[in-house]
Coordinates of C-alpha atoms and ligand atoms in Angstrom, one line a residue:
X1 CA 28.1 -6.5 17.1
X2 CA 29.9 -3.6 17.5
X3 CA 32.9 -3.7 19.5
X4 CA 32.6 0.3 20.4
X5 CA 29.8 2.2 20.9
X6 CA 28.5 5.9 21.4
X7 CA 26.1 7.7 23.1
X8 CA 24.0 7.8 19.5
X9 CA 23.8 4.4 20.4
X10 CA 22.9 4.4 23.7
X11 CA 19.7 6.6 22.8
X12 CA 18.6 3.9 20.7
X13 CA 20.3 1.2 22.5
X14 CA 20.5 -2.1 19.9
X15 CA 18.6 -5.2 20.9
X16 CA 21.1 -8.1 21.3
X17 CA 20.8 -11.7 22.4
X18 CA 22.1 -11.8 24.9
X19 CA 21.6 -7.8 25.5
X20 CA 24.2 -5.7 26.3
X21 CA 23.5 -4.5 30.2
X22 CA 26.9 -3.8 31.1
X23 CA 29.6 -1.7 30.1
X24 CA 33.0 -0.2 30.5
X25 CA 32.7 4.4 29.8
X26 CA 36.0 6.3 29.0
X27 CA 38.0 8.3 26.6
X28 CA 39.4 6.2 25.3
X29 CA 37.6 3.0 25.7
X30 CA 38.6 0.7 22.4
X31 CA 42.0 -0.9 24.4
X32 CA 39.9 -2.1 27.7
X33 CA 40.2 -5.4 28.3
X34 CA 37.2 -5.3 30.8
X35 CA 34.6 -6.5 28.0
X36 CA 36.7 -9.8 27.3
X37 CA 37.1 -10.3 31.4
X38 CA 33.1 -9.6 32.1
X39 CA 31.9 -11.4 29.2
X40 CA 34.4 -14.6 30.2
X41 CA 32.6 -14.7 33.3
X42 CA 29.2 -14.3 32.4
X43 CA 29.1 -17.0 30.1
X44 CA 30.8 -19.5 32.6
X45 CA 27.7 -18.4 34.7
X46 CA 25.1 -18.6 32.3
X47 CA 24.1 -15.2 33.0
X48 CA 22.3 -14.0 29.8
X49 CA 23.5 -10.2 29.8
X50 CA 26.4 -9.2 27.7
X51 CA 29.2 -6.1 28.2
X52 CA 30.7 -4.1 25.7
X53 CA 32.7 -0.6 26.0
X54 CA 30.6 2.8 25.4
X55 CA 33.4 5.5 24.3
X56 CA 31.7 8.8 25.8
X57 CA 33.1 12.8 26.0
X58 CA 32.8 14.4 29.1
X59 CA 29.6 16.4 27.8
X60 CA 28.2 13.2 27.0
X61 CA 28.7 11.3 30.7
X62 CA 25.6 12.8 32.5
X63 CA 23.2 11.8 29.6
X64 CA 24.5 8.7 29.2
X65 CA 24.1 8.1 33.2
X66 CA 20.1 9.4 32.7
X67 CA 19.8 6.1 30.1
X68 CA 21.3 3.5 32.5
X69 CA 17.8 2.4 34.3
X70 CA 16.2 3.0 30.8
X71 CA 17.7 1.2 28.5
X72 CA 18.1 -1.9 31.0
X73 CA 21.4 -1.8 32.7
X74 CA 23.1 -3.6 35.7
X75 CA 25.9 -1.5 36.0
X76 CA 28.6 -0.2 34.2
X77 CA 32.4 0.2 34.5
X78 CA 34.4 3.9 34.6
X79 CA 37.5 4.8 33.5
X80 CA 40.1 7.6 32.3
X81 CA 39.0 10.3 32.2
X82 CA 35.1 10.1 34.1
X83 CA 35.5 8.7 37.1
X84 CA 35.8 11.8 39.1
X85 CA 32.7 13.2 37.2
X86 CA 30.8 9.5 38.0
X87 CA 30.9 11.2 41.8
X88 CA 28.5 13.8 40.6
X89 CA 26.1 11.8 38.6
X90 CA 25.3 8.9 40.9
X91 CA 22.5 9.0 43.8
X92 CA 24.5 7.0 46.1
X93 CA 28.3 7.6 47.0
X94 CA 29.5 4.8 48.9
X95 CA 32.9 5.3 50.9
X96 CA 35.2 3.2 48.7
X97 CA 34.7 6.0 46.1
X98 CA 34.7 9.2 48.4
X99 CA 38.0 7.7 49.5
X100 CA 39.4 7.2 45.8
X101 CA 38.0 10.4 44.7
X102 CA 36.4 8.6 41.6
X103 CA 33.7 6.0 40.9
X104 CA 34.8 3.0 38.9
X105 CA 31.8 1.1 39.4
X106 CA 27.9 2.1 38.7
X107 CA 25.1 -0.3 40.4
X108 CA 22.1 0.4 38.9
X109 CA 19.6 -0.3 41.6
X110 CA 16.0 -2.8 41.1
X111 CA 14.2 1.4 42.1
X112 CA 16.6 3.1 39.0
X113 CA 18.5 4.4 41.6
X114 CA 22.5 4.5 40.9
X115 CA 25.3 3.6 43.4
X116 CA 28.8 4.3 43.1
X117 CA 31.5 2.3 44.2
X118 CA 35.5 2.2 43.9
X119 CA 36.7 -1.0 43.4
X120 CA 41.0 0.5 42.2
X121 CA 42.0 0.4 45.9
X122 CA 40.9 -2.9 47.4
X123 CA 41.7 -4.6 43.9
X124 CA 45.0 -3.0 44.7
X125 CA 45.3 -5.1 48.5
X126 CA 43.8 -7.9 47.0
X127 CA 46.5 -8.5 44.5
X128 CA 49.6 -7.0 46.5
X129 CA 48.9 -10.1 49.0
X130 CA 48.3 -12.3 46.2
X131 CA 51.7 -11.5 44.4
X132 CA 53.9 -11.4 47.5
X133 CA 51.9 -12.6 50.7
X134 CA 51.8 -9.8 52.8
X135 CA 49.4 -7.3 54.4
X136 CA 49.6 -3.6 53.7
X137 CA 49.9 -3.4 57.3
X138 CA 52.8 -4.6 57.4
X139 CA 54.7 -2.7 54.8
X140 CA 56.5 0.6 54.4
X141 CA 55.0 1.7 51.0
X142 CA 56.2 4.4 48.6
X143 CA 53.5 5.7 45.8
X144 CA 55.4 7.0 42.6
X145 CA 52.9 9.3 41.2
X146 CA 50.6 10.3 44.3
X147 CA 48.9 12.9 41.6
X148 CA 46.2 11.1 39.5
X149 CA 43.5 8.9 40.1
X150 CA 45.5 5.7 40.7
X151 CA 47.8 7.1 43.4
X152 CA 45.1 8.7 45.5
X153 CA 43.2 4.7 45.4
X154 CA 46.3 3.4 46.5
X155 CA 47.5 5.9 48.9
X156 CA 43.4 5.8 50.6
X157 CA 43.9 1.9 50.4
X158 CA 47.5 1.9 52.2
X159 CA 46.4 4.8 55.0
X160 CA 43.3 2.7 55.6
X161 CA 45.0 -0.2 56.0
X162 CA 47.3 1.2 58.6
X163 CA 50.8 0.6 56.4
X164 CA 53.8 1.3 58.5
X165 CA 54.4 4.5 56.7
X166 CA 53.3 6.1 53.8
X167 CA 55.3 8.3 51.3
X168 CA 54.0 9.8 48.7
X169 CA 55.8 10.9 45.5
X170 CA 54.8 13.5 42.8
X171 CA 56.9 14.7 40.0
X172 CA 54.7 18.1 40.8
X173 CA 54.1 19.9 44.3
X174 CA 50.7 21.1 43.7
X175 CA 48.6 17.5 43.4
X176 CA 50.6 15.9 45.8
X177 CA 49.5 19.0 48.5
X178 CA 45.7 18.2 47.9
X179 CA 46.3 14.0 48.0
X180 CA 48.2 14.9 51.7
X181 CA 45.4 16.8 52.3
X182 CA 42.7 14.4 51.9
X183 CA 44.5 10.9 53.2
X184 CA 44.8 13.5 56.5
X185 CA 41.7 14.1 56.3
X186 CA 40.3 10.5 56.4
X187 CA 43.3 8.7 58.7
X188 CA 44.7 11.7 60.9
X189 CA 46.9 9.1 62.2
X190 CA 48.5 7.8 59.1
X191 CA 52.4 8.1 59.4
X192 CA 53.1 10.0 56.2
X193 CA 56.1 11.9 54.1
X194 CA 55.4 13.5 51.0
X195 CA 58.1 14.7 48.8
X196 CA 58.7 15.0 45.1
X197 CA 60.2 11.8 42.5
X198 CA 63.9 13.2 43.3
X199 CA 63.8 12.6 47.0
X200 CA 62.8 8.7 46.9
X201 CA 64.6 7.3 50.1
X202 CA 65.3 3.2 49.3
X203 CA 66.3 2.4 52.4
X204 CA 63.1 2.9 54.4
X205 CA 60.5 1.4 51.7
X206 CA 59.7 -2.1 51.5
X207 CA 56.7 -1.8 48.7
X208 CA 57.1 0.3 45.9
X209 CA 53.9 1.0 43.4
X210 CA 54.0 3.0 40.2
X211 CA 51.2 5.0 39.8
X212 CA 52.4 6.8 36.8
X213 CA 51.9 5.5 33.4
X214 CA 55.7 5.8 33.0
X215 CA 57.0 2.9 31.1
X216 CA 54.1 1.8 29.1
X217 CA 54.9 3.8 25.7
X218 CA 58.1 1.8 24.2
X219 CA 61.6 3.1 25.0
X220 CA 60.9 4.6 28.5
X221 CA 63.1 4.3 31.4
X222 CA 61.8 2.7 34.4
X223 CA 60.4 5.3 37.0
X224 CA 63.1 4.1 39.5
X225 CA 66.6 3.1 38.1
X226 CA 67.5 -0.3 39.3
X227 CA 70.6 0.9 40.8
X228 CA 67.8 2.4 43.8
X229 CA 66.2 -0.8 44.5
X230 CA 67.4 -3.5 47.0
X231 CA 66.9 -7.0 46.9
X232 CA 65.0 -7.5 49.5
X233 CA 62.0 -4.6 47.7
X234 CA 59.0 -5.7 46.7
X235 CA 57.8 -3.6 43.5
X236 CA 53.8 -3.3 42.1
X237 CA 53.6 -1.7 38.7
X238 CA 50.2 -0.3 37.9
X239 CA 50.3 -0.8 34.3
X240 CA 48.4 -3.4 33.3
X241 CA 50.1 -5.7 30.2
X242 CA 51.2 -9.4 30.3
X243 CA 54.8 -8.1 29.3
X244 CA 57.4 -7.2 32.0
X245 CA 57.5 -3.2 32.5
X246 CA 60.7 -1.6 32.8
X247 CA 60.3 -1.0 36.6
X248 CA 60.0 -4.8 36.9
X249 CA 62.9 -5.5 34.4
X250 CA 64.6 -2.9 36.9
X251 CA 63.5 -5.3 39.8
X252 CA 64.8 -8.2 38.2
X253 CA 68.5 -6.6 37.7
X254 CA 67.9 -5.9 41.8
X255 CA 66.9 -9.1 42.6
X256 CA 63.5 -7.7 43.7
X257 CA 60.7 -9.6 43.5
X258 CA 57.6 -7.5 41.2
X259 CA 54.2 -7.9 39.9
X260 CA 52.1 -5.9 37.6
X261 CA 48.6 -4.0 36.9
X262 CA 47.1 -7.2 35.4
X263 CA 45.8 -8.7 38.7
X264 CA 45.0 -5.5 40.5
X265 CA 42.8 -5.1 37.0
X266 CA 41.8 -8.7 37.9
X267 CA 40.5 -8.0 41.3
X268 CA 38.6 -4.7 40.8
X269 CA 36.9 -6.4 37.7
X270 CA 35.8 -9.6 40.3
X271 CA 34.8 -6.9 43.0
X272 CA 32.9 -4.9 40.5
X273 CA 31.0 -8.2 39.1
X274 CA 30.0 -9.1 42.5
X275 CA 28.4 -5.9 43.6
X276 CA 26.3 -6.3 40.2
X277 CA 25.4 -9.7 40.9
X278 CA 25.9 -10.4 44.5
X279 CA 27.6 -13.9 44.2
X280 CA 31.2 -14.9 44.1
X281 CA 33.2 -14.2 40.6
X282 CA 34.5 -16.9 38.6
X283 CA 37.9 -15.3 39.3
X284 CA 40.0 -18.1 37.6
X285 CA 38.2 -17.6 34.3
X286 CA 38.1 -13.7 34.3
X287 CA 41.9 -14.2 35.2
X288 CA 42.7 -16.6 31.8
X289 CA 40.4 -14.0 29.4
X290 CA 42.0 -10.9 30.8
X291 CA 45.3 -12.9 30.6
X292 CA 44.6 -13.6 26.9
X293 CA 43.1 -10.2 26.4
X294 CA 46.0 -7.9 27.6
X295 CA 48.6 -5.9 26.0
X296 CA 52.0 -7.6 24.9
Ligands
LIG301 P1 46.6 10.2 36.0 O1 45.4 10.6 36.9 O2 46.8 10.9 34.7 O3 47.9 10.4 36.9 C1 49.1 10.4 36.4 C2 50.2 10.5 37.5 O4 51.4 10.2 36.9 C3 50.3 11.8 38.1 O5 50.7 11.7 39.5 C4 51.4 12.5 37.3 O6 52.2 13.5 38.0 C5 52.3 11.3 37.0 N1 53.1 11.4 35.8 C6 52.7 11.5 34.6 N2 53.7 11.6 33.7 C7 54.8 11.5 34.5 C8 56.2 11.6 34.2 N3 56.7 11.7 32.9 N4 57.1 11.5 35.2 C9 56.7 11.4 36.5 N5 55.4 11.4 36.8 C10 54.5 11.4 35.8 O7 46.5 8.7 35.7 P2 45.9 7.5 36.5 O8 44.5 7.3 36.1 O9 46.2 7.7 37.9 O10 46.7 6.2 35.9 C11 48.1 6.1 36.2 C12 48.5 4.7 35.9 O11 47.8 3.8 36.7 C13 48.3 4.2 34.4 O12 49.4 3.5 34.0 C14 47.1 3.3 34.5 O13 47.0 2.3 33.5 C15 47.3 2.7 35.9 N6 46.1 2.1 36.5 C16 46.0 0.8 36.7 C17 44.9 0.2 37.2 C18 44.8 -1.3 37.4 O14 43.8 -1.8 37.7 N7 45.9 -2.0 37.2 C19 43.8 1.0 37.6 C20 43.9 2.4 37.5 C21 45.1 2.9 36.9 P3 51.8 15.0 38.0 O15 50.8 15.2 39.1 O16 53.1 15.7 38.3 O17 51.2 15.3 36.6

């Protein structure tokens, strides 16, 4: 079976035992570990569907939406670059995605109907209180990288949670303006600074979270120097790999205590599964296969 497939494929979508009703859309798509998470968890279930990664251009996204119902699908996964564009294509927008901006999660309805979810945000919460034990609530967070898709899902998750504060950070003005902007625009009352990477203030954050990919291609610094964290920090790196990043080798020279992308990846994955199926995830298998699954 092939491990990638393309929207050829999807027009003449192969028959498989079990068949392939779920899958994971992006450019690129061959590094997601979503397949080996879903797949994990569907067999421990004995659900007979399978899920495999579709690797689809932007010109090809809207088609490929059109054959969901068609060609038999429960749902499907989006990432880099088509989440945005997912908003677009899908009937129903619930609020999880107008507040990340993106879809990351396709239901395809019983009527053929499509709904669109954002799981990136509460997958966020969900494993911020499972790595340190605390409530957004009750934090002072800082978001490095408040300009892509993963900043604005964290920033919506920490404004609707009613953090302490809020500060964003952007390397550049422009993205940063329009994520202020829109967090506003949903939670008038949030208590928020914005400012650009140079201005990071240590003293009055208690959660930092990259939101930049900084760190994942070998040789890069860590997005803050260790000599700006304190001990007492707590630090959440996006990227997802079972290795230390160098923002949590930078925590460990503080004495901070860090965590990274693998089990927010976790938790959006179990939220995602349980919209499609509407029963609880086998969360400590999907945690072992993405565990085995994921970047060194
Ligand atoms: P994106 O939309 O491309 O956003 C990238 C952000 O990083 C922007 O704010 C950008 O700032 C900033 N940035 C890029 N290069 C930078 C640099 N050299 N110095 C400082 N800032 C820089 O990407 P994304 O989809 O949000 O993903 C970002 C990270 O989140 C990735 O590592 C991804 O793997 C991770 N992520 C993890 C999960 C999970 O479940 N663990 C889910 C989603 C994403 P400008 O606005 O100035 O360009």
């Amino acid at each position: 079976m092939k491990e990638v497939h393309t929207i050829e494929d999807l027009r003449h979508w192969p028959k498989a035992d079990p068949p392939l009703r779920l899958a994971v859309i992006g450019d690129p798509v061959a590094h997601s570990a979503s397949p080996q998470m879903h797949n994990a968890a569907l067999e421990a279930l004995g659900i007979g569907a399978r899920y495999t990664r579709l690797h689809l251009r932007a010109e090809e996204v809207a088609e490929a939406f059109r054959l969901l119902d068609p060609q038999g699908f429960i749902g499907i996964n989006c990432t880099i670059p088509h989440k945005s564009a997912a908003l677009a294509l899908v009937d129903e927008v619930d609020v999880s995605a107008k507040l990340a901006g993106g879809v990351n999660t396709v239901l395809v309805r019983r009527d053929g109907r499509l709904a669109g979810f954002s799981t990136d945000g509460p997958g966020f919460e969900r494993a911020v209180h499972e790595a340190f034990g605390v409530a957004l609530r009750e934090l002072r967070v800082a978001v490095l990288g408040a300009g892509g898709g993963a900043g604005r899902a964290v920033a919506m998750q920490c404004a609707g949670a009613r953090c302490q504060r809020l500060f964003l950070y952007n390397r550049t003005a422009e993205k940063l303006n329009a994520l202020v902007a829109s967090v506003l625009g949903f939670f008038p009352e949030c208590r928020l600074t914005a400012s650009t990477l140079d201005n990071i203030s240590p003293s009055e954050v208690d959660l930092f979270v990259n939101c930049t990919a900084v760190g994942m291609k070998p040789g890069e610094p860590s997005i803050v120097p260790a000599d700006r964290l304190l001990a007492r920090h707590l630090v959440f790196d996006t990227i997802y790999t079972a290795a230390r990043t160098p923002l949590m080798l930078a925590a460990d020279a503080a004495g901070a205590r860090s965590e990274n992308g693998l089990p927010m990846l976790l938790h959006q994955g179990v939220m995602s599964f349980e919209r499609w199926f509407d029963r609880p995830a086998p969360i400590d298998v999907m945690r072992a296969a993405l565990l085995a699954a994921a970047p060194r």
